[in-house]
Coordinates of C-alpha atoms in Angstrom, one line a residue:
M1179 CA 28.2 67.0 -2.1
N1180 CA 25.2 66.7 0.1
K1181 CA 23.0 67.2 -3.1
R1182 CA 24.8 64.3 -4.9
F1183 CA 24.4 62.1 -1.9
S1184 CA 20.7 62.9 -1.6
S1185 CA 20.1 62.0 -5.2
I1186 CA 22.0 58.8 -5.0
L1187 CA 20.1 57.8 -1.8
F1188 CA 16.8 58.7 -3.6
I1189 CA 17.7 56.3 -6.5
C1190 CA 18.6 53.4 -4.2
L1191 CA 15.3 53.8 -2.3
I1192 CA 13.3 53.7 -5.6
G1193 CA 15.5 50.5 -6.6
L1194 CA 14.7 48.8 -3.3
F1195 CA 11.0 49.6 -3.7
L1196 CA 11.0 48.1 -7.1
V1197 CA 12.9 44.8 -6.0
T1198 CA 10.5 44.3 -3.2
A1199 CA 7.5 44.8 -5.5
V1200 CA 8.8 42.3 -8.0
S1201 CA 9.5 39.8 -5.2
A1202 CA 6.0 40.1 -3.8
A1203 CA 4.5 39.9 -7.3
E1204 CA 6.3 36.6 -8.0
E1205 CA 5.2 35.2 -4.6
N1206 CA 1.5 36.1 -5.1
Q1207 CA 1.7 34.6 -8.6
T1208 CA 3.1 31.3 -7.3
D1209 CA 0.3 31.0 -4.5
N1210 CA -2.4 31.7 -7.2
T1211 CA -1.1 29.1 -9.4
L1212 CA -0.9 26.3 -6.8
A1213 CA -4.0 26.8 -4.6
G1214 CA -7.5 26.7 -5.9
V1215 CA -10.5 28.0 -3.9
N1216 CA -12.0 25.6 -1.2
Y1217 CA -15.8 25.7 -1.0
Q1218 CA -17.7 24.5 2.2
I1219 CA -20.8 22.7 1.1
T1220 CA -23.3 22.4 3.8
S1221 CA -26.6 20.2 3.8
D1222 CA -28.8 23.3 3.8
L1223 CA -27.8 24.1 0.2
S1224 CA -30.2 22.6 -2.4
N1225 CA -28.9 20.4 -5.2
E1226 CA -29.3 23.2 -7.7
D1227 CA -27.2 25.5 -5.6
I1228 CA -24.5 23.1 -5.4
Q1229 CA -24.5 22.6 -9.0
G1230 CA -24.3 26.2 -9.7
M1231 CA -21.3 26.4 -7.4
L1232 CA -19.7 23.7 -9.4
D1233 CA -20.5 25.3 -12.7
G1234 CA -19.1 28.7 -11.4
A1235 CA -15.9 27.2 -10.0
S1236 CA -12.4 27.2 -11.7
D1237 CA -10.3 24.1 -12.5
G1238 CA -8.5 22.9 -9.3
D1239 CA -11.2 24.2 -7.0
T1240 CA -12.2 22.0 -4.0
F1241 CA -15.7 21.2 -2.7
E1242 CA -15.7 19.9 0.8
F1243 CA -18.9 18.2 2.0
T1244 CA -18.9 19.2 5.8
D1245 CA -22.1 17.8 7.2
K1246 CA -23.3 14.4 8.2
T1247 CA -26.1 13.7 5.6
Y1248 CA -27.3 15.2 2.3
N1249 CA -30.5 14.3 0.3
N1250 CA -31.6 14.3 -3.3
V1251 CA -28.1 14.8 -4.5
S1252 CA -27.4 14.5 -8.3
L1253 CA -24.3 16.5 -9.5
V1254 CA -22.5 16.9 -13.0
V1255 CA -18.9 17.5 -12.7
D1256 CA -18.0 19.4 -15.7
K1257 CA -14.4 20.5 -15.0
K1258 CA -11.4 19.5 -13.0
L1259 CA -12.6 19.6 -9.4
N1260 CA -11.9 17.9 -6.0
I1261 CA -15.0 16.7 -4.3
I1262 CA -14.2 15.5 -0.8
S1263 CA -15.2 14.8 2.6
K1264 CA -13.1 14.6 5.8
T1265 CA -16.0 13.5 7.9
N1266 CA -17.4 10.6 5.6
S1267 CA -20.5 12.6 4.7
K1268 CA -23.4 10.4 3.7
V1269 CA -25.1 11.4 0.2
Y1270 CA -28.5 10.1 -0.7
T1271 CA -28.8 10.3 -4.6
S1272 CA -31.8 11.8 -6.3
S1273 CA -34.3 9.9 -8.4
Q1274 CA -34.6 13.0 -10.7
L1275 CA -32.2 14.7 -13.1
N1276 CA -31.2 18.3 -12.4
T1277 CA -31.2 20.9 -15.1
K1278 CA -27.6 20.7 -15.9
A1279 CA -27.9 17.1 -16.6
K1280 CA -30.9 17.3 -18.8
S1281 CA -29.2 20.1 -20.8
L1282 CA -26.5 17.6 -21.6
G1283 CA -28.9 15.0 -22.8
I1284 CA -28.1 12.6 -19.8
T1285 CA -31.0 10.0 -19.2
D1286 CA -29.8 7.8 -16.4
T1287 CA -30.0 9.1 -12.9
F1288 CA -26.9 9.2 -10.8
G1289 CA -25.1 10.7 -7.7
F1290 CA -22.1 12.1 -9.4
Y1291 CA -21.4 12.3 -13.2
F1292 CA -18.1 13.1 -14.5
T1293 CA -18.1 14.3 -18.1
S1294 CA -15.4 14.6 -20.7
N1295 CA -14.4 18.0 -19.3
S1296 CA -13.7 16.6 -15.8
A1297 CA -10.2 15.2 -16.5
G1298 CA -8.0 15.2 -13.3
S1299 CA -11.0 15.3 -10.9
V1300 CA -11.2 13.6 -7.7
L1301 CA -14.0 12.1 -5.6
S1302 CA -12.9 10.9 -2.2
G1303 CA -14.3 10.1 1.3
I1304 CA -18.0 10.2 0.6
T1305 CA -20.6 7.6 1.3
I1306 CA -23.0 7.4 -1.6
I1307 CA -26.3 5.7 -1.1
A1308 CA -27.7 5.2 -4.6
S1309 CA -31.0 3.4 -3.9
N1310 CA -32.9 6.2 -5.5
S1311 CA -30.8 6.2 -8.8
D1312 CA -29.7 4.2 -11.7
Y1313 CA -26.1 4.6 -10.7
G1314 CA -23.9 5.8 -7.8
I1315 CA -21.0 7.2 -10.0
I1316 CA -20.7 7.6 -13.7
V1317 CA -17.4 8.3 -15.4
D1318 CA -18.2 9.1 -19.1
S1319 CA -15.5 9.8 -21.7
S1320 CA -13.1 11.2 -19.1
S1321 CA -9.6 10.7 -18.3
K1322 CA -7.4 10.8 -15.1
V1323 CA -10.3 10.8 -12.7
T1324 CA -9.6 9.4 -9.3
I1325 CA -12.5 7.6 -7.1
D1326 CA -10.7 6.8 -3.9
K1327 CA -11.9 5.8 -0.4
N1328 CA -15.4 6.0 -0.9
V1329 CA -18.5 3.8 0.1
I1330 CA -20.9 3.3 -2.8
T1331 CA -24.0 1.1 -2.3
G1332 CA -27.2 0.5 -4.3
G1333 CA -28.2 1.5 -7.8
K1334 CA -28.2 -0.5 -10.9
N1335 CA -24.5 -0.5 -11.0
C1336 CA -22.6 1.2 -8.2
V1337 CA -20.0 2.6 -10.5
L1338 CA -19.9 2.7 -14.2
V1339 CA -16.9 3.9 -16.2
R1340 CA -17.3 4.0 -19.9
N1341 CA -15.3 5.3 -23.0
S1342 CA -12.5 6.6 -20.5
D1343 CA -8.7 6.1 -19.9
N1344 CA -6.4 6.4 -17.0
I1345 CA -9.0 6.2 -14.4
A1346 CA -8.2 5.2 -10.7
L1347 CA -10.8 3.4 -8.9
T1348 CA -9.1 2.5 -5.6
N1349 CA -9.7 1.7 -1.9
N1350 CA -13.7 1.9 -2.2
N1351 CA -16.3 -0.4 -0.5
I1352 CA -18.8 -1.3 -3.3
S1353 CA -22.0 -3.2 -2.6
K1354 CA -25.6 -4.1 -3.0
A1355 CA -26.2 -3.0 -6.8
T1356 CA -29.1 -4.5 -8.5
S1357 CA -26.7 -5.4 -11.3
N1358 CA -22.9 -5.1 -11.1
G1359 CA -20.7 -3.3 -8.4
I1360 CA -18.3 -2.1 -10.9
Q1361 CA -18.8 -2.0 -14.7
L1362 CA -16.2 -1.1 -17.1
K1363 CA -17.1 -0.3 -20.9
N1364 CA -14.4 0.5 -23.3
V1365 CA -12.0 1.5 -20.8
K1366 CA -8.2 1.8 -21.3
N1367 CA -5.0 2.2 -19.2
S1368 CA -6.8 2.2 -15.9
V1369 CA -6.3 0.8 -12.3
I1370 CA -9.1 -0.9 -10.2
S1371 CA -7.3 -1.9 -7.0
K1372 CA -7.8 -2.5 -3.4
N1373 CA -11.7 -2.2 -3.5
I1374 CA -14.0 -4.6 -1.5
V1375 CA -16.9 -5.5 -4.0
S1376 CA -19.6 -7.6 -2.4
Y1377 CA -23.4 -8.5 -2.3
N1378 CA -24.2 -7.4 -5.9
K1379 CA -27.1 -9.0 -7.8
R1380 CA -24.7 -9.8 -10.7
S1381 CA -20.9 -9.5 -11.0
G1382 CA -18.7 -7.8 -8.6
I1383 CA -16.5 -6.6 -11.4
E1384 CA -17.8 -6.7 -14.9
T1385 CA -15.7 -5.7 -18.0
S1386 CA -16.5 -5.3 -21.7
N1387 CA -13.8 -4.1 -24.1
I1388 CA -10.9 -3.2 -21.6
Y1389 CA -7.4 -2.6 -22.7
Y1390 CA -4.3 -2.4 -20.6
C1391 CA -6.0 -2.2 -17.3
N1392 CA -4.8 -3.4 -13.8
I1393 CA -7.4 -5.3 -11.8
T1394 CA -5.3 -6.0 -8.7
N1395 CA -5.8 -6.6 -4.9
N1396 CA -9.5 -6.5 -4.9
T1397 CA -11.6 -8.6 -2.6
V1398 CA -14.7 -9.8 -4.3
H1399 CA -17.3 -11.9 -2.5
H1400 CA -20.9 -12.9 -2.2
N1401 CA -22.0 -11.6 -5.6
N1402 CA -24.9 -13.5 -7.5
F1403 CA -23.3 -14.0 -11.0
N1404 CA -19.6 -14.0 -10.8
G1405 CA -16.7 -12.5 -8.8
I1406 CA -15.0 -11.0 -11.8
S1407 CA -16.6 -11.2 -15.5
L1408 CA -14.7 -10.5 -18.7
F1409 CA -16.7 -9.9 -21.9
N1410 CA -16.1 -8.9 -25.5
I1411 CA -12.4 -7.8 -26.0
S1412 CA -10.0 -8.1 -23.2
K1413 CA -6.5 -7.0 -24.2
G1414 CA -3.2 -6.5 -22.2
N1415 CA -4.9 -6.6 -18.8
I1416 CA -3.2 -7.6 -15.6
I1417 CA -5.4 -9.3 -13.2
K1418 CA -3.3 -10.2 -10.0
H1419 CA -3.7 -10.7 -6.3
N1420 CA -7.5 -10.6 -6.1
Q1421 CA -9.4 -12.7 -3.8
A1422 CA -12.8 -13.9 -5.1
Y1423 CA -14.8 -16.2 -2.9
E1424 CA -18.6 -17.2 -2.0
N1425 CA -19.6 -16.3 -5.6
P1426 CA -21.2 -18.6 -8.1
N1427 CA -17.8 -18.5 -10.0
G1428 CA -14.6 -16.9 -9.0
I1429 CA -13.8 -15.4 -12.5
Y1430 CA -15.7 -16.1 -15.6
I1431 CA -13.7 -15.4 -18.9
D1432 CA -16.1 -15.0 -22.0
S1433 CA -13.8 -12.5 -23.8
Q1434 CA -11.5 -12.4 -26.8
S1435 CA -8.1 -12.4 -24.8
K1436 CA -4.9 -11.2 -26.0
N1437 CA -1.9 -10.5 -24.0
D1438 CA -3.8 -10.9 -20.6
V1439 CA -2.3 -12.0 -17.4
I1440 CA -4.4 -13.9 -14.6
N1441 CA -1.8 -14.7 -12.0
A1442 CA -1.5 -14.8 -8.2
N1443 CA -5.1 -14.7 -7.5
S1444 CA -7.2 -16.7 -5.0
F1445 CA -10.4 -18.2 -6.4
T1446 CA -11.7 -20.3 -3.5
Y1447 CA -14.9 -21.3 -1.8
N1448 CA -17.1 -20.4 -4.7
R1449 CA -20.5 -22.1 -4.4
R1450 CA -23.1 -24.0 -6.6
D1451 CA -26.1 -22.0 -7.1
T1452 CA -29.4 -23.6 -8.4
S1453 CA -30.6 -20.4 -9.7
Y1454 CA -27.6 -19.3 -11.5
E1455 CA -28.5 -17.9 -14.8
L1456 CA -26.2 -20.1 -16.9
G1457 CA -27.5 -23.3 -15.2
A1458 CA -26.5 -24.6 -11.9
F1459 CA -23.8 -27.0 -13.5
E1460 CA -22.0 -23.9 -14.7
S1461 CA -21.6 -22.7 -11.1
G1462 CA -19.3 -23.4 -8.2
N1463 CA -16.0 -23.0 -10.0
G1464 CA -13.0 -21.1 -9.4
L1465 CA -12.4 -20.3 -12.8
L1466 CA -14.9 -20.8 -15.8
F1467 CA -14.4 -20.2 -19.4
G1468 CA -17.5 -19.2 -21.4
A1469 CA -18.3 -20.2 -25.0
D1470 CA -17.1 -16.9 -26.5
F1471 CA -13.7 -17.2 -24.9
R1472 CA -11.0 -17.0 -27.5
T1473 CA -7.3 -16.6 -27.3
A1474 CA -4.1 -17.2 -29.4
E1475 CA -2.9 -20.6 -30.2
E1476 CA -0.4 -22.4 -28.0
G1477 CA 3.1 -20.9 -28.2
D1478 CA 1.9 -17.6 -29.3
P1479 CA 3.2 -14.8 -26.9
S1480 CA -0.1 -13.2 -26.9
R1481 CA -2.0 -16.2 -25.5
L1482 CA -3.7 -15.8 -22.2
E1483 CA -1.7 -16.5 -19.2
V1484 CA -3.1 -18.2 -16.2
K1485 CA -0.7 -19.3 -13.4
Y1486 CA 0.3 -19.2 -9.8
N1487 CA -3.2 -18.9 -8.8
V1488 CA -4.8 -20.6 -5.9
L1489 CA -7.8 -22.7 -7.1
A1490 CA -9.1 -24.6 -4.2
H1491 CA -12.2 -25.6 -2.1
N1492 CA -14.8 -24.7 -4.9
E1493 CA -18.0 -26.8 -4.9
G1494 CA -17.8 -27.5 -8.6
Y1495 CA -14.5 -27.6 -10.5
Q1496 CA -11.5 -25.7 -9.5
A1497 CA -11.2 -24.8 -13.1
K1498 CA -13.7 -25.7 -15.9
N1499 CA -13.7 -25.1 -19.6
N1500 CA -16.6 -24.8 -21.9
P1501 CA -17.5 -28.0 -23.8
E1502 CA -17.7 -26.1 -27.0
L1503 CA -14.1 -25.0 -26.8
P1504 CA -10.8 -27.0 -27.5
T1505 CA -8.8 -28.2 -24.6
F1506 CA -6.8 -25.4 -22.9
K1507 CA -3.6 -25.6 -21.1
L1508 CA -3.2 -23.6 -18.0
G1509 CA 0.2 -22.7 -16.3
D1510 CA 1.0 -23.9 -13.0
N1511 CA -1.5 -23.4 -10.1
W1512 CA -2.3 -24.7 -6.8
F1513 CA -5.2 -27.0 -6.3
D1514 CA -4.7 -27.9 -2.5
S1515 CA -3.7 -31.4 -3.5
T1516 CA -0.6 -33.5 -3.8
D1517 CA -2.5 -36.1 -5.9
D1518 CA -2.6 -35.5 -9.5
E1519 CA -5.8 -37.5 -9.8
N1520 CA -7.7 -35.3 -7.2
T1521 CA -7.2 -31.8 -8.2
F1522 CA -10.8 -31.5 -9.7
V1523 CA -9.7 -29.7 -12.9
C1524 CA -12.3 -30.0 -15.8
P1525 CA -11.1 -32.8 -18.2
M1526 CA -11.0 -30.2 -21.1
L1527 CA -8.1 -28.5 -19.2
L1528 CA -4.6 -29.3 -18.7
A1529 CA -2.7 -27.7 -15.7
G1530 CA 0.5 -27.9 -14.1
I1531 CA 0.2 -28.8 -10.3
M1532 CA 2.3 -26.7 -7.9
K1533 CA 3.8 -28.4 -4.9
M1534 CA 4.6 -27.5 -1.4
G1535 CA 7.9 -28.1 0.4
T1536 CA 9.7 -26.8 3.5
I1537 CA 12.3 -24.2 4.1
S1538 CA 14.4 -23.9 7.3
V1539 CA 14.0 -20.7 9.2
K1540 CA 15.2 -19.7 12.6
N1541 CA 13.0 -20.4 15.5
G1542 CA 10.1 -21.5 13.4
I1543 CA 8.6 -23.4 10.5
G1544 CA 8.8 -22.5 6.9
L1545 CA 6.8 -23.5 4.0
Q1546 CA 7.4 -22.7 0.4
M1547 CA 5.5 -23.2 -3.0
Y1548 CA 7.2 -24.7 -6.1
D1549 CA 6.2 -24.7 -9.7
T1550 CA 6.6 -27.8 -11.8
S1551 CA 10.1 -26.9 -12.6
G1552 CA 11.2 -26.9 -9.0
Q1553 CA 11.6 -23.4 -8.7
A1554 CA 10.5 -21.6 -5.6
V1555 CA 7.5 -19.3 -6.5
K1556 CA 7.8 -15.7 -5.2
E1557 CA 4.5 -14.2 -6.6
F1558 CA 1.4 -16.2 -5.6
G1559 CA -2.1 -16.2 -4.5
T1560 CA -2.9 -16.0 -0.7
F1561 CA -4.4 -18.8 1.2
D1562 CA -4.3 -20.4 4.8
T1563 CA -3.5 -24.0 5.8
T1564 CA -3.2 -25.7 9.2
V1565 CA 0.1 -27.0 10.6
N1566 CA 0.5 -29.5 13.5
I1567 CA 3.8 -29.9 15.2
N1568 CA 4.6 -31.2 18.8
G1569 CA 1.0 -31.3 19.6
N1570 CA 0.5 -27.4 18.7
R1571 CA -1.7 -26.5 15.9
Y1572 CA -0.9 -23.4 13.8
T1573 CA -2.3 -21.6 11.0
A1574 CA 0.1 -20.9 8.1
K1575 CA -0.9 -17.9 5.8
F1576 CA 0.8 -18.0 2.5
V1577 CA 1.9 -14.7 1.1
N1578 CA 3.8 -14.6 -2.3
G1579 CA 4.5 -18.3 -2.1
K1580 CA 5.9 -18.4 1.3
A1581 CA 4.5 -19.1 4.9
T1582 CA 6.5 -18.9 8.1
I1583 CA 5.3 -19.9 11.7
D1584 CA 7.0 -18.5 14.8
A1585 CA 7.6 -21.6 17.0
T1586 CA 10.4 -22.5 19.4
L1587 CA 12.2 -25.4 17.9
D1588 CA 15.5 -27.1 18.6
P1589 CA 17.8 -26.7 15.5
D1590 CA 19.5 -30.1 16.4
K1591 CA 16.3 -31.9 16.4
E1592 CA 14.3 -33.3 13.5
Y1593 CA 10.4 -32.9 13.6
D1594 CA 7.5 -34.4 11.9
V1595 CA 5.4 -31.5 10.6
E1596 CA 1.9 -32.2 9.6
V1597 CA 0.5 -29.9 7.0
M1598 CA -3.3 -30.1 6.0
I1599 CA -3.6 -30.4 2.3
G1600 CA -6.8 -31.3 0.7
G1601 CA -8.4 -32.0 4.1
K1602 CA -5.6 -34.6 4.8
P1603 CA -2.4 -34.4 6.9
V1604 CA 0.7 -34.6 4.9
T1605 CA 3.8 -35.2 6.9
Y1606 CA 7.3 -33.4 6.3
K1607 CA 10.6 -34.1 8.0
Y1608 CA 11.7 -30.7 9.2
K1609 CA 14.7 -29.3 10.8
A1610 CA 14.9 -25.5 12.0
A1611 CA 17.8 -23.4 11.0
S1612 CA 20.5 -22.9 13.6
G1613 CA 21.4 -19.7 15.1
D1614 CA 24.4 -19.1 12.9
E1615 CA 22.6 -20.0 9.7
G1616 CA 20.5 -17.5 7.6
D1617 CA 16.8 -17.3 7.4
N1618 CA 14.9 -19.1 4.8
K1619 CA 17.5 -21.7 3.9
D1620 CA 16.1 -24.5 1.9
S1621 CA 16.2 -28.0 3.2
Q1622 CA 15.7 -31.1 1.1
T1623 CA 12.6 -32.8 2.0
S1624 CA 11.4 -35.8 -0.2
Q1625 CA 7.8 -36.0 -0.3
S1626 CA 5.6 -38.7 -1.9
T1627 CA 2.0 -38.1 -2.9
D1628 CA 0.7 -40.4 -0.1
G1629 CA 2.1 -38.1 2.6
K1630 CA 5.3 -40.3 3.5
T1631 CA 8.7 -38.6 3.7
G1632 CA 12.1 -39.7 3.1
A1633 CA 15.3 -38.8 4.8
Q1634 CA 16.7 -35.2 5.0
G1635 CA 19.6 -34.5 2.8
S1636 CA 22.1 -31.7 2.7
S1637 CA 21.1 -30.2 -0.6
S1638 CA 19.9 -26.5 -0.5
Q1639 CA 17.0 -27.3 -2.9
T1640 CA 13.9 -28.7 -1.6
S1641 CA 12.3 -31.4 -3.9
T1642 CA 9.2 -33.4 -4.0
S1643 CA 8.8 -36.7 -5.6
A1644 CA 5.7 -35.5 -7.4
S1645 CA 7.1 -32.1 -8.4
T1646 CA 6.2 -32.5 -12.1
G1647 CA 2.5 -33.0 -12.0
V1648 CA -0.3 -32.6 -14.5
A1649 CA -3.8 -32.1 -13.2
K1650 CA -6.1 -35.1 -14.2
G1651 CA -9.8 -35.8 -13.5
N1652 CA -10.7 -38.4 -10.9
G1653 CA -11.7 -41.3 -12.9
E1654 CA -13.4 -43.2 -10.0
N1655 CA -16.3 -41.1 -8.3
G1656 CA -15.2 -37.6 -8.7
T1657 CA -15.6 -36.9 -5.0
S1658 CA -13.2 -35.3 -2.6
N1659 CA -12.4 -36.3 0.9
S1660 CA -11.7 -32.7 1.8
A1661 CA -14.3 -31.3 4.3
H1662 CA -14.1 -27.9 2.4
Y1663 CA -14.6 -25.7 5.2
A1664 CA -15.3 -21.8 4.3
N1665 CA -13.1 -19.0 5.1
S1666 CA -13.0 -17.8 8.7
N1667 CA -15.8 -15.1 7.9
K1668 CA -18.1 -17.7 6.6
S1669 CA -19.9 -20.6 8.2
G1670 CA -21.0 -24.0 7.1
V1671 CA -19.4 -27.0 5.3
Y1672 CA -19.2 -27.7 1.7
G1673 CA -20.2 -31.1 0.6
T1674 CA -18.4 -33.2 -2.0
N1675 CA -16.3 -31.4 -4.6
A1676 CA -16.9 -31.6 -8.2
S1677 CA -19.2 -34.6 -8.1
G1678 CA -19.5 -36.3 -11.6
S1679 CA -17.4 -38.1 -14.1
F1680 CA -14.0 -37.1 -14.7
K1681 CA -11.8 -38.0 -17.5
D1682 CA -8.0 -38.1 -17.7
S1683 CA -6.8 -34.8 -18.7
S1684 CA -3.0 -35.7 -18.8
D1685 CA -0.7 -34.4 -21.5
N1686 CA 1.5 -37.5 -21.4
G1687 CA 3.9 -36.2 -18.8
E1688 CA 4.5 -32.6 -19.8
S1689 CA 5.2 -30.8 -16.5
A1690 CA 6.3 -27.2 -17.2
L1691 CA 3.1 -25.9 -18.5
T1692 CA 3.4 -22.1 -19.5
N1693 CA 1.1 -20.4 -21.9
G1694 CA 2.4 -17.8 -24.2
N1695 CA 5.1 -15.6 -22.8
I1696 CA 7.2 -17.7 -20.2
N1697 CA 7.9 -14.6 -18.2
A1698 CA 4.3 -13.4 -17.9
G1699 CA 3.4 -13.3 -14.3
D1700 CA 6.7 -13.9 -12.7
A1701 CA 7.5 -11.9 -9.7
S1702 CA 8.6 -8.3 -10.4
E1703 CA 9.6 -5.4 -8.4
G1704 CA 6.7 -3.4 -7.2
E1705 CA 3.9 -5.9 -8.0
V1706 CA 3.5 -8.1 -5.1
S1707 CA 0.7 -9.3 -2.9
E1708 CA -0.8 -6.4 -0.9
E1709 CA -0.4 -8.6 2.3
G1710 CA 3.2 -9.2 1.6
K1711 CA 4.4 -5.5 1.7
A1712 CA 3.1 -1.9 1.0
Y1713 CA 3.5 -0.9 -2.8
E1714 CA 2.0 1.1 -5.4
I1715 CA 0.6 -0.9 -8.4
V1716 CA 1.0 1.9 -10.8
P1717 CA 3.3 4.7 -9.5
P1718 CA 1.8 7.9 -9.8
S1719 CA 2.5 10.1 -12.6
K1720 CA 5.1 12.8 -11.9
I1721 CA 4.2 15.5 -14.3
S1722 CA 6.6 18.3 -13.9
K1723 CA 5.4 21.7 -15.1
E1724 CA 8.3 24.1 -16.1
I1725 CA 7.8 27.4 -14.5
T1726 CA 10.2 30.2 -15.8
D1727 CA 11.4 32.2 -12.9
T1728 CA 12.0 35.8 -14.1
S1729 CA 12.4 37.5 -10.8
G1730 CA 16.2 37.2 -10.9
L1731 CA 16.4 38.7 -14.4
V1732 CA 14.2 41.7 -13.4
V1733 CA 15.9 42.3 -10.2
L1734 CA 19.3 42.3 -12.1
S1735 CA 17.9 44.8 -14.7
I1736 CA 16.8 47.3 -11.9
L1737 CA 20.2 47.0 -10.2
S1738 CA 21.9 47.7 -13.6
V1739 CA 19.6 50.7 -14.1
M1740 CA 20.3 52.0 -10.7
G1741 CA 24.1 51.7 -11.2
M1742 CA 23.8 53.6 -14.4
L1743 CA 21.8 56.4 -12.8
I1744 CA 24.2 56.5 -9.8
Y1745 CA 27.1 56.8 -12.2
G1746 CA 25.4 59.4 -14.3
Y1747 CA 24.8 61.6 -11.3
W1748 CA 28.4 61.2 -10.2
R1749 CA 29.8 62.0 -13.6
R1750 CA 27.4 65.1 -14.0
E1751 CA 28.8 66.8 -10.9
D1752 CA 32.3 66.3 -12.4
F1753 CA 31.4 67.8 -15.7
E1754 CA 29.7 70.8 -14.0

């Protein structure tokens, strides 16, 4: 009996060992799959040393720059790697190509070059000074590369992305290139978002042959050619919630456009430039069409959509067409005017004029933008205006079509609220919501274009007497009475706006002007102004990898074998 017990105990111990070994093997396999090697890159390493480490690494490995400053850096990323700095390391690029770059036939100098084998790589947290090289970053024929939270300055172009798809260029500060801040050539399905692009010698963002890209929530200012320039083919792109100011033009469209949407941007305070390469009279516009601009005919759903933008305080036209092109009809936009004759839209453009009304809110003042059909706009460009009430002056910031000001108002009293529009005070009759009413209840305010208001009614819909406007040129002298002050971060006063001869650009009373798809550019979930609420422009891809867990099956097999062995020993004693 003791012999039988000892045999069974021995079998159990062997089984326990096998089960433990299988579990440990499974755990180690999981750890090795999920975690790559982390390399610490110090400034005493030469560029060739770092390149050798990159070449010898495995997909998924991380290279962390740990020191403050690195000199003469020029690295080729030829596999899936994470290149990061947690201390905002400063990297000065090299004027020379390294051995690896020469072997690949690369001719332009750079800081970081992502090849076709670099899909899935990340570059984040690094300051790249590219004054010694042609480019700060080049992404060439790659996919799913993320360039996030970097500072890139100098070079011919700070960032060049070409022949690539699914690139994320986000949260970067890009400036002082001798040409363009960001240049996109033959790029598809990519996101260019939340970047600050400024003080570049040509455009902040220049595109050529881009397809289904999102250019959203970027701030583009003080560039020498245009804020955003579109060339050659532009198809299926969404350009929304960008702010372009203090450029010769906010956006320049010189592309063959199909299914593009340019909505809810702010193209404001763009300046005349006597040295502008297309001529001084082509500068100072919020939006400018070039001679090569083409799009589908009116009524075709693939036609370019331009609406719900803020086009105001530009020194030239708010929007200008090329004289070689046929008259183009824009959608509804805000021109900082309640007067159809003083919107300063090019005579070769037709445009629906958005209007401003009031909404009652608790303990404050509410303003709302409306399109030409009288509908409240929920996705819209961002701008500020001044509001005066009871001798107090406020700044109202419009986000997604609405502005609210916290002020203690008696809900039983009607107030005269002065809103500065086009440099002139426009008066609204206003009554705050009472304590038992919900926020944002519309109050009917009848507003005429001369700023006079009618009596307040009981309707829940705000209306304006000029709610169905069509932008027209100023047939008298073409000058604006607006002071055209620059944004708070700029100084100086602009002079007359769009001086010159204007012609009537009316379309005989048509009011709801939409181009192509009537739903294009309407408010949608997850695509709102960055200043309205936090959101993701394009939700990150959730790629689930199916991992077959065989540990349970192996353990069950071991236990089965143990059971059979124990049963065999037990039965053997009976037979003996």
